[in-house]
Short mmCIF file of C-alpha atoms in Angstrom, two decimals:
data_model
loop_
_atom_site.label_atom_id
_atom_site.label_comp_id
_atom_site.label_asym_id
_atom_site.label_seq_id
_atom_site.Cartn_x
_atom_site.Cartn_y
_atom_site.Cartn_z
CA LYS A 1 2.26 -0.34 -20.82
CA ALA A 2 2.06 -3.75 -18.93
CA GLY A 3 1.28 -3.29 -15.20
CA VAL A 4 3.43 -4.53 -12.45
CA THR A 5 3.80 -8.25 -12.45
CA GLN A 6 4.68 -10.59 -9.65
CA THR A 7 5.57 -14.34 -9.52
CA PRO A 8 4.54 -16.64 -8.20
CA ARG A 9 0.91 -15.71 -7.36
CA TYR A 10 0.77 -18.38 -4.63
CA LEU A 11 3.22 -20.21 -2.51
CA ILE A 12 2.99 -22.60 0.23
CA LYS A 13 6.06 -23.22 2.39
CA THR A 14 6.96 -24.90 5.57
CA ARG A 15 8.61 -23.47 8.76
CA GLY A 16 12.40 -23.11 8.16
CA GLN A 17 12.46 -23.06 4.52
CA GLN A 18 13.46 -20.00 2.49
CA VAL A 19 11.41 -18.33 -0.49
CA THR A 20 12.26 -15.90 -3.21
CA LEU A 21 9.62 -13.66 -4.79
CA SER A 22 10.00 -11.79 -7.81
CA CYS A 23 8.51 -8.47 -9.07
CA SER A 24 8.54 -6.89 -12.53
CA PRO A 25 8.03 -3.04 -12.44
CA ILE A 26 6.18 -1.02 -15.15
CA SER A 27 8.51 -0.45 -18.01
CA GLY A 28 10.48 2.69 -17.35
CA HIS A 29 9.92 2.68 -13.64
CA ARG A 30 13.32 2.46 -11.59
CA SER A 31 11.81 2.26 -7.96
CA VAL A 32 10.40 -0.83 -6.55
CA SER A 33 9.04 -1.10 -2.96
CA TRP A 34 8.01 -4.20 -1.19
CA TYR A 35 5.08 -4.29 1.40
CA GLN A 36 3.69 -7.21 3.63
CA GLN A 37 0.02 -7.22 4.30
CA THR A 38 -1.53 -9.17 7.05
CA PRO A 39 -5.03 -9.03 8.58
CA GLY A 40 -3.62 -7.89 11.99
CA GLN A 41 -1.10 -5.38 11.06
CA GLY A 42 -2.24 -4.17 7.58
CA LEU A 43 0.06 -3.06 4.86
CA GLN A 44 3.83 -2.43 6.29
CA PHE A 45 6.66 -1.23 4.38
CA LEU A 46 9.70 -3.74 3.91
CA PHE A 47 12.17 -2.00 1.84
CA GLU A 48 12.59 0.10 -1.37
CA TYR A 49 15.10 -0.28 -4.24
CA PHE A 50 16.11 2.26 -6.78
CA SER A 51 18.79 1.94 -9.32
CA GLU A 52 19.89 -1.64 -7.70
CA THR A 53 20.44 0.11 -4.20
CA GLN A 54 18.30 -0.14 -1.16
CA ARG A 55 17.12 3.28 -0.24
CA ASN A 56 14.98 2.60 2.81
CA LYS A 57 14.33 -0.33 4.85
CA GLY A 58 11.22 -0.81 7.24
CA ASN A 59 11.24 -2.43 10.60
CA PHE A 60 11.58 -6.21 9.71
CA PRO A 61 14.33 -8.64 10.85
CA GLY A 62 17.27 -9.55 8.93
CA ARG A 63 15.59 -12.67 7.50
CA PHE A 64 13.69 -10.27 5.07
CA SER A 65 16.32 -9.31 2.21
CA GLY A 66 15.97 -8.04 -1.20
CA ARG A 67 17.81 -6.84 -4.38
CA GLN A 68 17.23 -5.16 -7.63
CA PHE A 69 18.63 -5.97 -11.09
CA SER A 70 19.83 -3.61 -13.84
CA ASN A 71 16.77 -4.02 -15.49
CA SER A 72 14.79 -2.77 -12.46
CA ARG A 73 13.37 -6.28 -11.71
CA SER A 74 13.49 -6.79 -7.98
CA GLU A 75 13.57 -9.99 -5.81
CA MET A 76 12.74 -10.23 -2.21
CA ASN A 77 13.94 -13.28 -0.06
CA VAL A 78 12.92 -14.60 3.22
CA SER A 79 14.94 -17.14 4.93
CA THR A 80 14.10 -19.41 7.92
CA LEU A 81 10.51 -19.16 7.50
CA GLU A 82 8.07 -18.57 10.42
CA LEU A 83 4.27 -19.06 10.68
CA GLY A 84 3.89 -15.42 11.13
CA ASP A 85 5.39 -14.78 7.72
CA SER A 86 2.22 -15.87 6.04
CA ALA A 87 0.93 -12.90 4.24
CA LEU A 88 0.23 -11.32 1.11
CA TYR A 89 3.48 -9.70 -0.35
CA LEU A 90 2.92 -6.63 -2.44
CA CYS A 91 5.55 -4.79 -4.72
CA ALA A 92 4.76 -1.52 -6.26
CA SER A 93 6.81 0.51 -8.72
CA LYS A 94 7.19 4.18 -9.44
CA GLU A 95 9.16 6.13 -11.98
CA LEU A 96 11.50 8.00 -9.49
CA ALA A 97 12.68 7.41 -5.88
CA GLY A 98 11.17 10.49 -4.94
CA GLY A 99 8.11 10.16 -6.97
CA ASP A 100 4.51 10.11 -6.15
CA GLU A 101 2.18 7.67 -7.09
CA GLN A 102 2.94 3.97 -6.87
CA PHE A 103 1.41 1.27 -8.86
CA PHE A 104 0.82 -2.00 -7.03
CA GLY A 105 1.27 -5.41 -8.50
CA PRO A 106 -1.41 -8.37 -7.72
CA GLY A 107 0.80 -9.77 -4.93
CA THR A 108 2.20 -13.15 -3.94
CA ARG A 109 0.01 -14.89 -1.30
CA LEU A 110 2.69 -16.81 0.82
CA THR A 111 1.26 -19.44 3.22
CA VAL A 112 3.81 -20.98 5.74
CA LEU A 113 2.69 -24.30 7.37
CA GLY B 1 7.01 8.31 14.15
CA GLN B 2 3.48 8.26 12.38
CA ASN B 3 0.14 6.93 13.80
CA ILE B 4 -2.39 6.67 11.12
CA ASP B 5 -5.93 5.78 12.45
CA GLN B 6 -9.05 4.83 10.55
CA PRO B 7 -12.24 3.07 11.60
CA THR B 8 -11.87 -0.62 11.13
CA GLU B 9 -15.28 -1.23 9.63
CA MET B 10 -18.21 0.76 8.25
CA THR B 11 -21.48 -0.36 6.77
CA ALA B 12 -23.76 1.75 4.31
CA THR B 13 -26.75 1.47 1.90
CA GLU B 14 -26.63 1.36 -1.73
CA GLY B 15 -27.20 4.88 -3.17
CA ALA B 16 -26.15 6.57 0.00
CA ILE B 17 -23.17 8.66 0.93
CA VAL B 18 -20.51 7.60 3.17
CA GLN B 19 -17.25 9.39 4.71
CA ILE B 20 -14.23 7.46 5.79
CA ASN B 21 -12.09 9.36 8.23
CA CYS B 22 -8.38 9.18 8.59
CA THR B 23 -6.37 10.97 11.39
CA TYR B 24 -2.65 10.94 11.74
CA GLN B 25 0.37 12.36 13.69
CA THR B 26 3.56 12.82 11.75
CA SER B 27 6.42 15.02 11.54
CA GLY B 28 6.44 15.37 7.69
CA PHE B 29 4.66 14.23 4.71
CA ASN B 30 4.36 15.52 0.87
CA GLY B 31 0.87 14.23 0.53
CA LEU B 32 -2.03 11.85 1.49
CA PHE B 33 -3.27 8.98 -0.70
CA TRP B 34 -6.56 7.10 -0.74
CA TYR B 35 -6.38 3.51 -2.19
CA GLN B 36 -9.15 0.95 -2.57
CA GLN B 37 -8.54 -2.59 -2.33
CA HIS B 38 -10.93 -5.36 -3.00
CA ALA B 39 -10.30 -8.80 -1.06
CA GLY B 40 -7.58 -10.59 -2.56
CA GLU B 41 -6.62 -7.98 -4.99
CA ALA B 42 -3.88 -5.20 -4.94
CA PRO B 43 -4.45 -1.75 -3.91
CA THR B 44 -5.62 0.83 -6.65
CA PHE B 45 -5.24 4.54 -6.49
CA LEU B 46 -8.12 6.66 -5.88
CA SER B 47 -6.98 10.15 -4.83
CA TYR B 48 -4.01 12.27 -3.83
CA ASN B 49 -4.18 15.29 -1.68
CA VAL B 50 -1.12 17.73 -1.44
CA LEU B 51 -2.86 20.90 -0.51
CA ASP B 52 -5.50 21.40 2.09
CA GLY B 53 -8.98 21.21 0.49
CA LEU B 54 -11.35 19.12 -1.35
CA GLU B 55 -10.16 17.10 -4.49
CA GLU B 56 -13.26 15.74 -6.35
CA LYS B 57 -13.10 12.79 -8.79
CA GLY B 58 -16.51 11.54 -10.12
CA ARG B 59 -18.34 10.01 -7.21
CA PHE B 60 -15.18 10.10 -5.01
CA SER B 61 -13.99 13.14 -3.18
CA SER B 62 -10.89 13.52 -0.75
CA PHE B 63 -10.13 16.04 1.81
CA LEU B 64 -7.29 17.30 3.67
CA SER B 65 -6.55 19.56 6.59
CA ARG B 66 -2.85 19.64 7.57
CA SER B 67 -3.44 21.87 10.53
CA LYS B 68 -5.89 19.31 12.06
CA GLY B 69 -4.20 16.13 10.90
CA TYR B 70 -7.27 14.84 9.34
CA SER B 71 -8.57 13.55 5.95
CA TYR B 72 -11.71 11.96 4.69
CA LEU B 73 -12.79 9.95 1.74
CA LEU B 74 -16.30 10.76 0.57
CA LEU B 75 -18.08 8.15 -1.54
CA LYS B 76 -21.40 9.17 -3.08
CA GLU B 77 -24.18 7.27 -4.85
CA LEU B 78 -22.87 4.00 -3.19
CA GLN B 79 -22.96 0.95 -5.24
CA MET B 80 -22.56 -2.68 -4.44
CA LYS B 81 -18.97 -2.66 -6.16
CA ASP B 82 -17.90 -0.20 -3.71
CA SER B 83 -17.59 -2.74 -1.02
CA ALA B 84 -13.85 -2.91 -0.44
CA SER B 85 -11.22 -1.70 2.05
CA TYR B 86 -10.11 1.81 1.80
CA LEU B 87 -6.55 2.70 2.80
CA CYS B 88 -5.18 6.08 3.93
CA ALA B 89 -1.48 6.56 3.14
CA LEU B 90 1.08 9.17 3.84
CA LEU B 91 3.90 9.91 1.43
CA MET B 92 6.73 10.61 3.72
CA ASN B 93 9.15 13.44 3.17
CA TYR B 94 11.87 13.18 5.73
CA GLY B 95 14.98 11.22 6.48
CA GLY B 96 15.45 7.64 5.65
CA SER B 97 11.58 7.46 4.78
CA GLN B 98 11.52 9.99 2.14
CA GLY B 99 9.32 8.85 -0.82
CA ASN B 100 7.75 5.93 1.08
CA LEU B 101 4.01 5.23 1.82
CA ILE B 102 3.08 4.66 5.37
CA PHE B 103 -0.35 3.10 5.28
CA GLY B 104 -3.40 3.04 7.99
CA LYS B 105 -4.74 -0.42 8.69
CA GLY B 106 -7.76 0.22 6.17
CA THR B 107 -11.51 0.63 6.96
CA LYS B 108 -13.48 -2.13 5.36
CA LEU B 109 -16.70 -0.72 3.77
CA SER B 110 -19.67 -3.15 3.34
CA VAL B 111 -22.46 -1.71 1.02
CA LYS B 112 -25.79 -3.23 1.65
CA PRO B 113 -28.81 -3.38 -0.86
#
């Protein structure tokens, strides 16, 4: 099976812009979670989607949003970008919402100038 | 809430053994994961402990003590390629966080010749 894929791999934006990142989970996996990773804060949970519904949400402002499509692919959107949003954004998929092991994609490196 | 603590950095010598500790305070979790992450890459699964005790997998072993709020990852016969960050993560089992991973900030291990 192909692994989790994320596009784009690298992105440069300026403050105030908005960005959309995409994640395709492993075939058959219905749960997709998004994480932000920065050197200072480590890996932090953003939100999880299962069957097109958001199950959980971490402690991030409303500028961070996401959605999931019927084929389980997921997108996350960040509006009104700030310098502090520069990070590696990782998505992870698993078969079930309450399942155990998550498989991570390679990430999207976002730089906000 | 959950506090997960790991040493920030460790250094060890090729061929040696190193133990990376993880302590936590949480009100409920299904199990504890260890992930390896090389610089610029996605985290990859190393081990998962549900019950107290030692899980061995080749050169890597992981231990969990729920009563002590403590886990460790043991790496034997260190190789240069083991230089990476090691992330401890709890799989939560309560409320809105059920099924989500909460990560420590990771331990950066440097293996020297």
